[in-house]
Coordinates of C-alpha atoms in Angstrom, one line a residue:
Chain A
M1 CA 15.4 -68.6 -53.7
P2 CA 14.3 -66.0 -51.1
N3 CA 16.6 -66.5 -48.1
F4 CA 14.9 -65.9 -44.7
K5 CA 14.5 -67.7 -41.4
F6 CA 12.0 -67.3 -38.6
L7 CA 13.6 -66.6 -35.2
E8 CA 12.0 -68.3 -32.3
D9 CA 13.8 -67.0 -29.2
I10 CA 12.8 -63.3 -29.4
A11 CA 9.5 -61.7 -28.7
I12 CA 7.8 -65.1 -28.5
A13 CA 4.2 -64.0 -28.9
D14 CA 5.1 -62.3 -32.2
A15 CA 6.9 -63.2 -35.4
A16 CA 10.5 -62.5 -35.8
F17 CA 12.7 -63.2 -38.9
E18 CA 16.0 -62.6 -40.4
A19 CA 16.4 -62.1 -44.1
Y20 CA 19.3 -62.0 -46.6
G21 CA 19.8 -60.5 -50.0
D22 CA 22.6 -60.0 -52.5
T23 CA 21.2 -56.6 -53.2
L24 CA 19.2 -54.2 -51.2
E25 CA 16.2 -54.8 -53.5
E26 CA 16.4 -58.5 -53.0
L27 CA 16.6 -58.0 -49.2
F28 CA 13.4 -55.8 -49.2
E29 CA 11.6 -58.2 -51.5
T30 CA 12.5 -61.1 -49.2
C31 CA 11.3 -59.2 -46.1
A32 CA 8.0 -58.6 -47.9
L33 CA 7.6 -62.3 -48.8
A34 CA 8.5 -63.3 -45.2
T35 CA 5.9 -61.0 -43.8
F36 CA 3.2 -62.5 -46.0
E37 CA 4.5 -66.1 -45.2
V38 CA 3.4 -65.3 -41.6
M39 CA -0.1 -64.7 -42.9
V40 CA -0.4 -67.3 -45.7
D41 CA 1.4 -70.0 -47.7
T42 CA 2.5 -67.6 -50.4
K43 CA 2.9 -70.4 -52.9
H44 CA -0.8 -70.4 -53.4
V45 CA -1.1 -66.6 -53.8
K46 CA -1.3 -65.8 -57.5
P47 CA 0.0 -62.6 -58.9
K48 CA -3.4 -61.5 -60.2
Q49 CA -3.6 -57.9 -59.3
K50 CA -0.9 -55.3 -58.9
E51 CA -0.1 -52.2 -57.0
E52 CA 2.6 -49.5 -57.4
I53 CA 4.6 -48.5 -54.4
L54 CA 6.7 -45.3 -53.8
I55 CA 8.4 -44.7 -50.4
K56 CA 11.1 -42.2 -49.5
D57 CA 13.1 -42.1 -46.3
L58 CA 16.4 -40.8 -44.9
N59 CA 17.6 -44.1 -43.6
L60 CA 17.2 -47.8 -44.4
D61 CA 15.5 -48.9 -41.1
D62 CA 12.7 -46.3 -41.7
L63 CA 12.5 -47.3 -45.3
L64 CA 11.9 -50.9 -44.4
F65 CA 9.5 -50.0 -41.6
D66 CA 7.4 -47.8 -44.0
F67 CA 7.5 -50.4 -46.8
I68 CA 6.3 -53.3 -44.6
S69 CA 3.7 -50.9 -43.0
E70 CA 2.4 -50.1 -46.4
L71 CA 2.0 -53.8 -47.3
V72 CA 0.2 -54.5 -44.0
Y73 CA -2.1 -51.5 -44.7
L74 CA -2.9 -52.7 -48.2
K75 CA -3.7 -56.2 -46.9
D76 CA -6.5 -54.8 -44.8
A77 CA -7.7 -51.9 -47.0
Q78 CA -7.8 -54.1 -50.2
K79 CA -8.1 -57.6 -48.6
V80 CA -5.2 -58.8 -50.7
F81 CA -2.2 -61.0 -50.0
F82 CA 0.9 -60.1 -52.0
S83 CA 3.5 -62.7 -53.2
K84 CA 5.5 -61.1 -56.0
F85 CA 7.6 -58.0 -55.6
D86 CA 9.8 -56.1 -58.0
L87 CA 11.5 -53.1 -56.3
K88 CA 14.1 -50.5 -57.2
I89 CA 15.9 -48.7 -54.5
S90 CA 18.0 -45.6 -55.2
K91 CA 19.8 -43.1 -53.1
N92 CA 20.3 -39.4 -53.6
E93 CA 19.6 -37.1 -50.7
E94 CA 17.3 -39.8 -49.3
Y95 CA 16.5 -43.4 -50.1
S96 CA 13.7 -43.9 -52.6
L97 CA 11.9 -47.3 -53.0
K98 CA 9.9 -47.6 -56.1
G99 CA 8.3 -50.8 -57.4
T100 CA 5.4 -53.0 -58.3
I101 CA 3.8 -55.7 -56.1
W102 CA 1.4 -58.4 -57.2
G103 CA -1.0 -60.5 -55.3
E104 CA -4.5 -62.0 -55.0
K105 CA -7.7 -61.3 -52.9
I106 CA -7.7 -63.1 -49.6
D107 CA -9.6 -66.4 -50.1
Y108 CA -9.7 -69.0 -47.3
K109 CA -11.0 -71.6 -49.8
K110 CA -7.9 -71.4 -52.0
Q111 CA -5.2 -70.3 -49.7
E112 CA -3.7 -71.7 -46.5
V113 CA -4.3 -68.7 -44.3
R114 CA -2.3 -68.5 -41.1
R115 CA -2.5 -65.5 -38.8
D116 CA -2.8 -61.8 -39.2
V117 CA 0.1 -59.4 -39.0
K118 CA -0.9 -56.2 -37.2
A119 CA 2.2 -54.2 -37.7
I120 CA 6.0 -54.1 -38.1
T121 CA 7.7 -53.0 -34.9
Y122 CA 10.9 -51.0 -34.4
H123 CA 12.1 -53.5 -31.7
M124 CA 15.5 -54.8 -32.8
L125 CA 14.8 -53.7 -36.4
E126 CA 18.0 -53.7 -38.4
V127 CA 19.1 -53.4 -42.0
K128 CA 22.8 -54.1 -42.3
K129 CA 25.4 -54.3 -45.1
M130 CA 27.5 -57.5 -44.8
D131 CA 30.7 -58.5 -46.6
N132 CA 28.7 -60.4 -49.1
G133 CA 25.3 -58.7 -49.3
W134 CA 22.6 -57.4 -46.9
R135 CA 20.9 -58.7 -43.8
A136 CA 17.7 -57.5 -42.0
Q137 CA 16.1 -58.4 -38.8
V138 CA 12.4 -57.8 -38.3
I139 CA 9.8 -58.4 -35.5
L140 CA 6.2 -58.3 -36.5
D141 CA 3.3 -57.8 -34.1
T142 CA 0.8 -60.7 -34.8
Chain B
M1 CA 20.9 -58.5 -13.0
Q2 CA 20.4 -57.9 -9.3
V3 CA 16.8 -58.7 -8.2
K4 CA 15.9 -58.1 -4.6
K5 CA 12.9 -59.7 -2.9
I6 CA 11.0 -56.9 -1.2
E7 CA 8.4 -59.3 0.3
D8 CA 6.6 -62.4 -0.8
Y9 CA 5.5 -61.9 -4.5
I10 CA 7.2 -58.5 -4.9
W11 CA 10.7 -58.3 -6.5
E12 CA 12.7 -55.2 -7.2
I13 CA 15.5 -54.2 -9.6
P14 CA 17.2 -51.1 -8.2
V15 CA 18.1 -48.0 -10.2
T16 CA 21.8 -48.9 -9.9
E17 CA 21.3 -51.8 -12.3
K18 CA 21.2 -49.8 -15.5
E19 CA 22.4 -46.4 -16.4
G20 CA 19.5 -44.0 -16.9
M21 CA 17.0 -45.7 -14.7
R22 CA 14.8 -43.0 -13.1
V23 CA 12.8 -45.4 -10.8
P24 CA 13.3 -49.0 -9.7
A25 CA 11.5 -51.8 -11.6
R26 CA 9.1 -54.1 -9.7
I27 CA 7.9 -57.6 -10.8
I28 CA 5.0 -59.3 -9.2
A29 CA 5.5 -63.0 -9.2
S30 CA 5.9 -66.2 -7.1
E31 CA 9.5 -67.6 -6.7
K32 CA 8.7 -70.3 -9.3
I33 CA 7.4 -67.7 -11.9
M34 CA 10.4 -65.5 -11.2
K35 CA 12.8 -68.4 -11.9
E36 CA 11.1 -69.2 -15.2
M37 CA 10.6 -65.6 -16.2
D38 CA 11.8 -64.7 -19.7
Q39 CA 15.1 -62.9 -19.5
G40 CA 13.9 -60.3 -22.0
V41 CA 11.5 -59.0 -19.3
Y42 CA 14.3 -57.8 -17.1
N43 CA 16.0 -55.9 -19.9
Q44 CA 12.7 -54.4 -21.1
I45 CA 11.2 -53.4 -17.8
T46 CA 14.5 -51.6 -16.9
N47 CA 14.4 -49.8 -20.2
V48 CA 10.9 -48.6 -19.4
A49 CA 12.2 -47.4 -16.0
C50 CA 14.5 -45.0 -18.0
L51 CA 11.6 -43.1 -19.7
P52 CA 11.2 -39.4 -18.8
G53 CA 8.6 -38.6 -16.1
I54 CA 8.0 -42.1 -14.9
Q55 CA 6.4 -42.3 -11.5
N56 CA 6.9 -44.7 -8.6
Y57 CA 8.1 -47.9 -10.4
A58 CA 8.1 -49.6 -13.8
Y59 CA 6.0 -52.7 -13.1
C60 CA 5.7 -56.1 -14.7
M61 CA 2.9 -58.5 -13.9
P62 CA 3.4 -62.3 -13.4
D63 CA 2.1 -63.1 -16.8
G64 CA 4.9 -61.0 -18.2
H65 CA 7.1 -62.0 -21.1
W66 CA 9.3 -60.5 -23.8
G67 CA 7.3 -58.1 -26.0
Y68 CA 8.5 -55.2 -28.2
G69 CA 9.5 -52.0 -26.3
F70 CA 7.6 -52.6 -23.1
P71 CA 7.4 -56.2 -21.9
I72 CA 3.9 -57.8 -22.1
G73 CA 2.6 -57.4 -18.6
G74 CA 4.2 -53.9 -18.3
V75 CA 2.7 -51.0 -16.4
A76 CA 4.2 -47.5 -16.2
A77 CA 2.6 -44.2 -15.1
F78 CA 3.9 -40.8 -16.2
D79 CA 3.7 -37.3 -14.9
L80 CA 1.4 -35.1 -17.1
K81 CA 3.9 -32.3 -17.4
E82 CA 7.3 -33.9 -17.4
G83 CA 6.3 -37.4 -18.7
V84 CA 5.7 -39.0 -22.0
I85 CA 3.1 -41.1 -23.9
S86 CA 4.4 -44.1 -25.9
P87 CA 2.6 -46.2 -28.4
G88 CA 5.0 -49.0 -27.6
G89 CA 3.7 -48.9 -24.0
I90 CA 0.1 -49.5 -25.2
G91 CA 0.7 -52.0 -28.1
F92 CA -0.5 -51.9 -31.7
D93 CA -3.8 -53.5 -30.8
I94 CA -5.1 -50.5 -28.8
N95 CA -7.7 -51.5 -26.3
C96 CA -7.3 -55.2 -26.9
G97 CA -9.5 -56.4 -24.0
V98 CA -11.8 -59.0 -22.7
R99 CA -15.6 -59.0 -22.0
S100 CA -17.4 -61.6 -19.9
V101 CA -21.1 -62.4 -20.2
R102 CA -23.3 -64.5 -18.0
T103 CA -26.3 -66.6 -19.0
N104 CA -29.1 -68.4 -17.3
L105 CA -28.1 -71.6 -19.0
I106 CA -26.4 -74.6 -17.4
L107 CA -24.1 -77.1 -19.0
E108 CA -26.7 -79.8 -19.1
E109 CA -29.0 -77.6 -21.2
L110 CA -26.1 -76.5 -23.5
K111 CA -24.6 -79.9 -24.2
P112 CA -27.2 -81.2 -26.7
K113 CA -27.0 -77.9 -28.6
L114 CA -23.3 -77.1 -28.3
N115 CA -22.4 -78.0 -31.9
E116 CA -25.3 -76.0 -33.3
L117 CA -24.4 -73.1 -31.1
M118 CA -20.8 -73.1 -32.1
D119 CA -21.8 -73.3 -35.8
T120 CA -24.1 -70.3 -35.4
L121 CA -21.6 -68.2 -33.5
Y122 CA -19.0 -69.1 -36.2
R123 CA -21.4 -67.8 -38.9
L124 CA -22.4 -64.6 -37.1
V125 CA -19.0 -63.5 -35.8
P126 CA -16.5 -63.2 -38.6
A127 CA -12.9 -64.1 -37.7
G128 CA -9.5 -64.3 -39.4
V129 CA -7.4 -62.2 -41.7
G130 CA -9.4 -59.9 -44.1
S131 CA -12.8 -60.6 -42.5
T132 CA -15.5 -57.9 -42.6
G133 CA -18.4 -57.1 -40.3
F134 CA -22.1 -56.8 -41.0
V135 CA -22.4 -53.1 -39.8
K136 CA -22.0 -50.8 -42.8
L137 CA -20.3 -47.6 -41.8
N138 CA -19.5 -44.5 -43.9
I139 CA -16.7 -42.1 -42.7
E140 CA -19.1 -39.8 -41.0
R141 CA -20.7 -42.6 -38.9
F142 CA -17.3 -44.2 -38.2
K143 CA -16.1 -40.8 -36.8
E144 CA -19.2 -40.6 -34.6
L145 CA -18.5 -44.2 -33.3
M146 CA -14.9 -43.2 -32.4
V147 CA -16.2 -40.6 -30.1
K148 CA -19.2 -42.3 -28.7
G149 CA -18.0 -45.9 -28.4
V150 CA -20.5 -48.2 -26.8
D151 CA -23.1 -45.4 -26.7
W152 CA -23.1 -45.4 -30.5
C153 CA -23.8 -49.1 -30.5
I154 CA -26.7 -48.8 -28.0
Q155 CA -28.2 -45.9 -30.0
N156 CA -28.0 -48.0 -33.2
G157 CA -29.6 -51.1 -31.7
Y158 CA -26.5 -53.1 -30.9
G159 CA -26.8 -53.2 -27.2
W160 CA -29.0 -52.7 -24.1
E161 CA -29.1 -49.6 -22.0
E162 CA -27.6 -51.5 -19.0
D163 CA -24.6 -52.6 -21.0
R164 CA -22.6 -49.3 -20.7
E165 CA -22.6 -49.5 -16.8
R166 CA -20.7 -52.8 -17.0
I167 CA -17.8 -51.7 -19.2
E168 CA -14.6 -50.0 -18.2
Q169 CA -15.2 -46.3 -18.3
G170 CA -18.7 -46.9 -19.8
G171 CA -17.2 -48.0 -23.1
R172 CA -16.7 -44.3 -24.0
I173 CA -13.4 -42.6 -23.0
P174 CA -13.5 -38.8 -23.2
G175 CA -10.9 -37.0 -25.3
A176 CA -11.4 -38.8 -28.7
N177 CA -10.2 -36.6 -31.6
P178 CA -11.1 -38.1 -35.0
E179 CA -9.3 -35.3 -36.8
K180 CA -6.0 -36.8 -35.6
V181 CA -6.8 -40.2 -37.2
S182 CA -5.3 -40.8 -40.6
Q183 CA -7.2 -41.6 -43.8
K184 CA -5.3 -44.9 -43.9
A185 CA -6.5 -45.9 -40.4
I186 CA -10.1 -45.1 -41.4
S187 CA -9.9 -47.1 -44.6
R188 CA -8.3 -50.0 -42.8
G189 CA -10.9 -50.2 -40.1
V190 CA -14.2 -48.9 -41.6
D191 CA -15.5 -52.4 -42.6
Q192 CA -14.1 -54.4 -39.6
L193 CA -16.6 -53.6 -36.9
G194 CA -17.8 -56.8 -35.2
T195 CA -14.9 -59.0 -36.3
L196 CA -12.7 -61.0 -34.0
G197 CA -9.3 -60.8 -35.8
S198 CA -6.8 -63.6 -35.5
G199 CA -3.7 -64.6 -33.4
N200 CA -4.8 -65.1 -29.7
H201 CA -8.2 -63.6 -30.2
Y202 CA -11.2 -65.8 -29.5
L203 CA -14.8 -66.1 -28.6
E204 CA -15.3 -68.7 -25.9
V205 CA -18.3 -70.5 -24.4
Q206 CA -17.4 -71.5 -20.8
V207 CA -18.8 -73.3 -17.8
A208 CA -18.3 -71.6 -14.4
Q209 CA -16.7 -73.9 -11.8
T210 CA -19.5 -73.2 -9.3
D211 CA -18.5 -75.9 -6.8
R212 CA -15.4 -73.8 -6.1
I213 CA -16.2 -70.1 -5.5
F214 CA -13.4 -68.2 -4.0
H215 CA -15.3 -64.9 -3.2
P216 CA -19.1 -65.6 -2.7
E217 CA -20.2 -62.0 -2.4
A218 CA -18.5 -61.0 -5.7
A219 CA -19.8 -64.2 -7.4
K220 CA -23.3 -63.3 -6.5
L221 CA -22.9 -59.8 -7.9
F222 CA -21.4 -61.3 -11.1
G223 CA -24.8 -63.1 -11.5
I224 CA -23.4 -66.6 -10.6
D225 CA -26.5 -68.3 -9.2
R226 CA -26.7 -71.8 -10.5
P227 CA -24.4 -74.9 -10.8
N228 CA -22.4 -75.3 -14.0
Q229 CA -23.5 -72.0 -15.3
I230 CA -22.7 -71.0 -18.9
F231 CA -20.6 -67.9 -19.6
V232 CA -19.2 -66.3 -22.7
M233 CA -15.9 -64.5 -23.1
I234 CA -14.9 -62.2 -26.0
H235 CA -11.2 -61.4 -26.5
C236 CA -10.3 -58.9 -29.2
G237 CA -9.4 -55.3 -29.9
S238 CA -9.5 -52.4 -32.3
R239 CA -8.5 -54.4 -35.3
G240 CA -6.7 -52.7 -38.3
F241 CA -8.0 -49.3 -37.2
G242 CA -6.0 -49.4 -34.0
H243 CA -3.0 -51.1 -35.6
Q244 CA -2.7 -48.3 -38.1
I245 CA -3.0 -45.5 -35.5
A246 CA -0.2 -47.1 -33.5
T247 CA 1.9 -47.5 -36.7
D248 CA 1.3 -43.8 -37.8
Y249 CA 2.2 -42.4 -34.4
L250 CA 5.2 -44.6 -33.8
R251 CA 6.6 -43.1 -37.0
I252 CA 5.7 -39.5 -36.0
F253 CA 7.2 -40.1 -32.5
T254 CA 10.6 -41.3 -33.9
E255 CA 10.8 -37.8 -35.5
A256 CA 9.4 -36.0 -32.5
M257 CA 12.1 -37.5 -30.2
R258 CA 14.7 -35.5 -32.1
K259 CA 12.7 -32.4 -31.6
Y260 CA 12.3 -32.9 -27.9
N261 CA 15.7 -34.4 -27.4
I262 CA 14.4 -37.6 -25.9
K263 CA 16.7 -40.7 -26.1
V264 CA 15.4 -44.2 -25.5
L265 CA 17.1 -47.6 -25.2
D266 CA 14.9 -49.3 -27.7
K267 CA 13.4 -47.6 -30.8
E268 CA 10.1 -49.2 -30.1
L269 CA 9.9 -47.1 -26.9
A270 CA 9.5 -44.0 -29.2
C271 CA 7.6 -41.5 -27.2
A272 CA 6.7 -37.8 -27.1
P273 CA 5.9 -35.5 -24.1
Y274 CA 2.2 -36.1 -23.2
N275 CA 1.9 -32.3 -23.0
S276 CA 3.2 -31.7 -26.5
P277 CA 1.2 -31.3 -29.8
E278 CA 2.4 -34.8 -30.9
G279 CA 1.6 -36.3 -27.5
Q280 CA -1.9 -34.8 -27.5
D281 CA -2.6 -35.8 -31.1
Y282 CA -1.7 -39.4 -30.3
Y283 CA -3.8 -39.4 -27.2
G284 CA -6.8 -38.1 -29.1
A285 CA -6.3 -40.8 -31.8
M286 CA -5.6 -43.6 -29.3
V287 CA -8.9 -42.8 -27.5
C288 CA -10.7 -43.1 -30.9
A289 CA -9.2 -46.6 -31.3
A290 CA -10.0 -47.5 -27.7
N291 CA -13.7 -46.5 -28.1
S292 CA -13.9 -48.4 -31.4
A293 CA -12.5 -51.5 -29.6
F294 CA -15.3 -51.2 -26.9
A295 CA -17.7 -50.9 -29.8
N296 CA -16.2 -53.9 -31.6
R297 CA -16.7 -56.1 -28.5
Q298 CA -20.3 -54.6 -28.2
V299 CA -21.3 -55.5 -31.8
I300 CA -19.8 -59.0 -31.3
L301 CA -21.9 -59.4 -28.1
H302 CA -24.9 -58.3 -30.1
Q303 CA -24.2 -61.2 -32.5
V304 CA -23.5 -63.6 -29.6
R305 CA -26.9 -62.7 -28.1
E306 CA -28.5 -63.3 -31.5
A307 CA -26.8 -66.7 -31.9
F308 CA -28.0 -67.9 -28.4
S309 CA -31.4 -66.6 -29.1
R310 CA -31.7 -68.6 -32.4
V311 CA -30.4 -71.8 -30.9
F312 CA -32.3 -71.7 -27.7
H313 CA -35.5 -70.0 -29.1
K314 CA -35.5 -67.5 -26.4
D315 CA -35.1 -63.8 -26.1
P316 CA -31.5 -62.9 -25.0
K317 CA -33.0 -61.0 -22.0
D318 CA -34.8 -64.2 -20.9
L319 CA -31.5 -66.0 -21.3
G320 CA -30.1 -63.5 -18.8
M321 CA -27.2 -62.5 -21.1
H322 CA -25.9 -59.7 -19.0
I323 CA -22.4 -58.4 -19.3
V324 CA -20.4 -59.1 -16.2
Y325 CA -17.7 -56.6 -17.2
D326 CA -15.4 -55.5 -20.0
V327 CA -11.7 -54.6 -19.5
A328 CA -9.1 -53.0 -21.6
H329 CA -5.6 -54.6 -21.3
N330 CA -3.6 -52.5 -23.9
I331 CA -4.2 -48.9 -23.1
A332 CA -3.1 -45.6 -21.5
K333 CA -5.5 -44.0 -19.1
L334 CA -5.6 -40.7 -17.2
E335 CA -6.0 -41.7 -13.5
E336 CA -5.4 -40.4 -10.0
H337 CA -2.8 -42.3 -8.0
L338 CA -0.6 -41.9 -5.0
V339 CA 2.8 -40.6 -5.8
N340 CA 5.1 -40.0 -2.9
G341 CA 2.1 -40.2 -0.6
E342 CA 0.1 -37.6 -2.5
K343 CA -2.8 -38.0 -4.9
K344 CA -1.8 -37.0 -8.4
K345 CA -3.2 -37.3 -11.9
V346 CA -1.0 -39.5 -14.1
L347 CA -1.0 -41.3 -17.4
V348 CA -1.0 -45.0 -16.8
H349 CA 0.2 -47.2 -19.6
R350 CA -0.9 -50.8 -19.4
K351 CA 0.4 -53.2 -22.0
G352 CA -1.0 -56.7 -21.4
A353 CA -2.1 -55.6 -17.9
T354 CA -5.5 -54.8 -16.5
R355 CA -6.9 -52.0 -14.3
S356 CA -7.7 -53.4 -10.8
F357 CA -9.5 -50.7 -8.9
G358 CA -10.5 -51.6 -5.3
P359 CA -13.7 -51.4 -3.4
G360 CA -15.1 -47.9 -2.9
H361 CA -13.3 -46.4 -5.9
P362 CA -15.5 -43.8 -7.7
D363 CA -14.6 -45.2 -11.1
V364 CA -16.0 -48.6 -10.2
P365 CA -19.7 -48.9 -11.2
A366 CA -22.0 -48.4 -8.3
F367 CA -23.2 -51.9 -8.8
Y368 CA -19.8 -53.4 -8.0
R369 CA -18.4 -50.7 -5.7
S370 CA -18.7 -52.8 -2.6
I371 CA -16.5 -55.5 -4.0
G372 CA -14.1 -53.7 -6.4
Q373 CA -13.8 -53.6 -10.1
P374 CA -14.2 -56.9 -11.9
V375 CA -11.0 -58.2 -13.5
I376 CA -11.2 -60.6 -16.4
V377 CA -8.2 -62.9 -17.1
G378 CA -8.4 -64.9 -20.3
G379 CA -6.5 -68.2 -20.4
S380 CA -5.4 -70.2 -23.4
M381 CA -8.2 -72.0 -25.3
E382 CA -7.4 -75.3 -23.7
T383 CA -7.3 -74.0 -20.1
A384 CA -9.3 -72.1 -17.6
S385 CA -10.0 -68.3 -17.5
Y386 CA -10.7 -66.4 -14.3
L387 CA -12.8 -63.7 -12.9
L388 CA -11.3 -61.6 -10.1
V389 CA -11.9 -58.3 -8.4
G390 CA -9.6 -55.3 -7.9
S391 CA -8.2 -54.4 -4.5
Q392 CA -7.1 -51.4 -2.4
R393 CA -3.7 -53.1 -2.3
A394 CA -3.4 -52.7 -6.1
M395 CA -4.1 -49.0 -5.6
E396 CA -1.2 -48.8 -3.1
M397 CA 1.3 -51.2 -4.8
T398 CA 0.8 -51.3 -8.6
M399 CA -1.1 -48.1 -9.5
G400 CA -4.3 -50.0 -9.6
S401 CA -3.0 -52.7 -12.0
T402 CA -2.9 -56.5 -12.3
L403 CA -2.3 -59.3 -14.8
H404 CA -4.2 -59.9 -18.1
G405 CA -3.8 -63.5 -19.2
S406 CA -1.6 -66.5 -18.7
G407 CA 1.4 -65.3 -20.7
R408 CA 3.2 -67.1 -23.5
T409 CA 6.2 -69.3 -22.9
M410 CA 6.7 -70.9 -26.2
S411 CA 7.1 -69.4 -29.7
R412 CA 4.4 -70.0 -32.2
E413 CA 6.7 -71.9 -34.5
A414 CA 7.7 -74.2 -31.6
A415 CA 4.1 -74.8 -30.8
K416 CA 3.3 -75.7 -34.4
R417 CA 6.1 -78.2 -34.3
K418 CA 4.7 -79.8 -31.2
V419 CA 1.1 -80.0 -32.2
R420 CA -0.9 -80.1 -35.4
G421 CA -4.0 -78.0 -35.6
Y422 CA -6.3 -80.8 -36.7
E423 CA -5.1 -83.2 -34.1
L424 CA -5.4 -80.6 -31.4
M425 CA -9.0 -79.9 -32.4
K426 CA -9.8 -83.6 -32.1
S427 CA -8.1 -84.0 -28.8
M428 CA -9.9 -80.9 -27.4
E429 CA -13.1 -82.4 -28.7
E430 CA -12.4 -85.5 -26.7
R431 CA -12.0 -83.4 -23.6
G432 CA -15.3 -81.7 -24.2
I433 CA -14.1 -78.5 -25.9
I434 CA -15.6 -77.9 -29.4
V435 CA -13.4 -75.7 -31.6
R436 CA -14.3 -73.8 -34.7
A437 CA -11.1 -72.4 -36.2
V438 CA -10.6 -70.3 -39.3
S439 CA -7.0 -71.5 -39.6
M440 CA -5.6 -74.9 -38.6
P441 CA -1.9 -73.7 -38.3
G442 CA -3.3 -70.7 -36.4
L443 CA -5.0 -73.1 -34.0
A444 CA -1.9 -75.1 -33.3
E445 CA 0.0 -71.8 -32.4
E446 CA -2.4 -71.2 -29.6
A447 CA -2.2 -74.6 -28.0
G448 CA -2.3 -74.6 -24.2
I449 CA 1.3 -75.9 -23.9
A450 CA 2.6 -72.5 -25.4
Y451 CA 1.4 -70.7 -22.2
K452 CA 2.3 -70.4 -18.6
N453 CA 0.0 -72.2 -16.1
I454 CA -2.8 -69.8 -15.6
S455 CA -3.6 -71.0 -12.1
E456 CA -0.1 -70.1 -11.0
V457 CA -0.1 -66.6 -12.4
V458 CA -3.6 -65.9 -11.0
D459 CA -2.5 -67.3 -7.6
A460 CA 0.5 -64.9 -7.7
V461 CA -1.7 -61.8 -8.0
D462 CA -4.2 -63.2 -5.5
C463 CA -1.4 -63.9 -3.0
A464 CA 0.3 -60.5 -3.7
G465 CA -3.1 -59.0 -2.9
I466 CA -3.4 -56.9 -6.1
S467 CA -6.6 -58.6 -7.0
R468 CA -8.8 -61.3 -5.6
K469 CA -9.9 -64.5 -7.2
V470 CA -13.7 -65.0 -7.6
I471 CA -14.2 -68.0 -9.9
E472 CA -12.7 -70.2 -12.6
L473 CA -14.3 -70.6 -16.0
R474 CA -13.6 -73.7 -18.1
P475 CA -13.9 -73.7 -21.9
V476 CA -16.5 -75.9 -23.7
G477 CA -16.5 -74.1 -27.0
N478 CA -14.0 -71.9 -28.8
I479 CA -14.1 -69.8 -32.0
K480 CA -10.6 -69.1 -33.0
G481 CA -9.6 -66.3 -35.4

């Protein structure tokens, strides 16, 4: 089960969440799902169309920022909500995120649409290794 | 944190409160608002006070609350040589703003047709995530629109000649540079012209509280001339186009800060010297987004005029649907202000704050110059909004700035737990407010209980003298994105 929780006491006009993952990939996949949960009940978003993603960055904060930014961009440019993510993250000189994401065209008749996400912010953004996995904190502008 | 009362409604946090503060921070608020002020505001406004080249003070307006980087309600002006430009001081929704429109209609004429009007508006003005507008643009035309703003709309039949005079900076800010806009920003925004968006954006039909006019001379110039007069308010911004430009440059600036050796206390305050290639590129792109936001509100107004015309079987001109004014409340502007007693050109960032130029200022349209620039303050969908005018005192005290709305006090999740969208819609209907919402959970998040009391925040700026109340507007119909 994706493990995330919305945080209510910070940046109250926006949407903040913390997410956990056993692996870095699981953490990023959970952050992606949480981002779309702000916009829609993702249970009703079927994995009908897919998109390939490739992002490279020197550090994990920027990698998460660029990954979520890409999802937010695709949502507007393609009018698609995404609900399934399969990512691979590797590290050589820099971090490389490669993967496939699946989703479905935005459809108010079939989906419980909530509110738009304008962007991910850098405010309090954090990706952190814990004793037993990974934790991230994200604030989205909505 | 030590907060000193300078005078009634003006509070100051001295530079000694945080290492690196270059100027003191000032908050405009009543004692009650100060007591209830979100603690995040104090931390964020003092972070802003540390930015290079900041002039006079870092300001926060009474509707302020914890944002990202800058607080919402934050104002900061920077020196053009030594100072910076920061996307986090403008917000992702570049030129989010409000437009107010008068009509010749009165409540009694509207009432029997209100449902039909709201249905027509709902059909003609797309709202919500993923919505697209009716104006088909190609890249060439979109680039032209970024430069010309409202002029483009008027040339293409989406506005009246008189409209441009009643919009901040004529709805066309000079300095737009479409070459500095990414392909991604273009493909995100190219089909969104004339759409409301979501979150706290709305299109509202209102009735002016004409039995209580606070400033008769201004009210007359605003076209308030009959009891229970109907107004329209449009609140939205530059949509995905602006969001992408802000995202792109936030990323560029995190790298540029290394190059220019700038350190900030919050990564969201990422900035670059205004007078650097990166700073100039962002300014040029930001102006593209600002002009497209003015154009967005213009195309929405075109549709609003069309809707009224269909429902009331009259030409919009015969319905007297003149713009009162249009203000930007997420923007950075090149303006002249007093710094250490001398006039100086600076870059004023306003994030959830409105320009409030006083009477006689050359940038106030000739039509309004005797009373000052109109200021539009949008309330929550259940409560009042206000029209005000700018003042000379704002020029002296807050670099020509004032509040923008009522300010949130409750998270969206908490609001959803307290009220359900459908029940809220019913209860608003019982109170005479017809709602058309794209999303029921989205509606609940915007419930009036989630906001500060708008009358209190408006009274604070009126008492502080940084703008003057003209009239209150009460909602009777609301389209919610």
